Amino acid sequence: MRIFLDTEFTQLNLNDAKLISLGLVVEKSLDELYIEVSPLPTIGECSAFVRDTVLPLLGRYPGAECPQDEMRSRIIN
C-alpha cells in the first residue's frame, strides 16, 4: 500500500519551521485525510511565499482544523 503525503510548513529553515497542514491519500482507495494545524502560526513566523500562496488557501474545508496534540489520533483513526 502506498500513502502519499503532502505538507506545508511556515518556512524552509528546519530550525524555525512549523507544520501548517498535512494531507494523506491512500493509493487505489478513497481514504484521505487533510489536517490544518490549529492554532495557525502567526504571519511573522511565515515566509513570504507561505504568506502569499499558502495562507490564503486555508480554511476551505470544514473540520480540517486540529490541535497538533490531536493529530496522531486523527491519523490512526
Short mmCIF file of C-alpha atoms in Angstrom, two decimals:
data_model
loop_
_atom_site.label_atom_id
_atom_site.label_comp_id
_atom_site.label_asym_id
_atom_site.label_seq_id
_atom_site.Cartn_x
_atom_site.Cartn_y
_atom_site.Cartn_z
CA MET A 1 0.00 0.00 0.00
CA ARG A 2 1.26 3.46 -0.89
CA ILE A 3 0.31 6.53 1.08
CA PHE A 4 1.05 9.89 -0.49
CA LEU A 5 1.97 12.69 1.89
CA ASP A 6 1.82 16.44 1.35
CA THR A 7 2.76 19.03 3.95
CA GLU A 8 3.09 22.76 4.26
CA PHE A 9 5.43 24.44 6.71
CA THR A 10 5.88 28.05 7.75
CA GLN A 11 9.29 28.21 6.06
CA LEU A 12 12.12 26.06 4.73
CA ASN A 13 14.53 26.79 7.60
CA LEU A 14 14.45 23.50 9.51
CA ASN A 15 15.30 25.16 12.83
CA ASP A 16 12.31 27.52 12.70
CA ALA A 17 9.77 25.65 10.52
CA LYS A 18 6.37 24.82 11.98
CA LEU A 19 3.82 22.48 10.43
CA ILE A 20 0.79 24.21 8.90
CA SER A 21 -1.05 21.38 7.14
CA LEU A 22 -0.86 17.68 6.39
CA GLY A 23 -2.55 15.70 3.65
CA LEU A 24 -2.57 11.91 3.25
CA VAL A 25 -4.07 9.91 0.37
CA VAL A 26 -4.04 6.12 0.08
CA GLU A 27 -3.29 4.88 -3.43
CA LYS A 28 -6.14 2.96 -5.12
CA SER A 29 -8.53 3.88 -2.32
CA LEU A 30 -10.93 6.59 -1.32
CA ASP A 31 -9.16 7.04 2.02
CA GLU A 32 -7.78 10.52 2.55
CA LEU A 33 -7.07 12.86 5.42
CA TYR A 34 -6.46 16.59 5.47
CA ILE A 35 -5.49 18.48 8.61
CA GLU A 36 -4.76 22.15 9.25
CA VAL A 37 -2.87 22.65 12.49
CA SER A 38 -4.61 24.94 14.94
CA PRO A 39 -3.87 27.46 16.07
CA LEU A 40 -2.18 28.58 12.88
CA PRO A 41 1.25 30.17 13.18
CA THR A 42 1.47 33.93 13.17
CA ILE A 43 2.12 35.83 9.95
CA GLY A 44 5.56 36.79 11.25
CA GLU A 45 6.57 33.12 11.50
CA CYS A 46 5.81 32.52 7.82
CA SER A 47 7.99 33.09 4.78
CA ALA A 48 6.78 35.48 2.09
CA PHE A 49 5.83 32.52 -0.12
CA VAL A 50 3.69 30.98 2.61
CA ARG A 51 2.01 34.31 3.39
CA ASP A 52 1.21 34.93 -0.29
CA THR A 53 0.43 31.41 -1.51
CA VAL A 54 -0.42 29.00 1.32
CA LEU A 55 -2.26 31.00 3.98
CA PRO A 56 -4.97 32.28 1.59
CA LEU A 57 -5.90 28.65 0.80
CA LEU A 58 -6.50 27.61 4.39
CA GLY A 59 -9.92 27.33 5.99
CA ARG A 60 -11.71 25.92 2.95
CA TYR A 61 -12.50 22.50 4.46
CA PRO A 62 -14.81 22.40 7.47
CA GLY A 63 -13.46 20.15 10.21
CA ALA A 64 -9.88 20.24 8.92
CA GLU A 65 -8.62 22.28 11.88
CA CYS A 66 -6.93 20.15 14.51
CA PRO A 67 -4.73 20.91 17.52
CA GLN A 68 -1.27 19.44 16.98
CA ASP A 69 -1.58 17.18 20.04
CA GLU A 70 -4.66 15.51 18.47
CA MET A 71 -3.14 14.90 15.04
CA ARG A 72 -1.79 11.45 15.89
CA SER A 73 -5.20 10.11 16.88
CA ARG A 74 -6.79 11.53 13.69
CA ILE A 75 -4.16 9.84 11.56
CA ILE A 76 -4.51 6.48 13.31
CA ASN A 77 -8.32 6.51 13.21
#
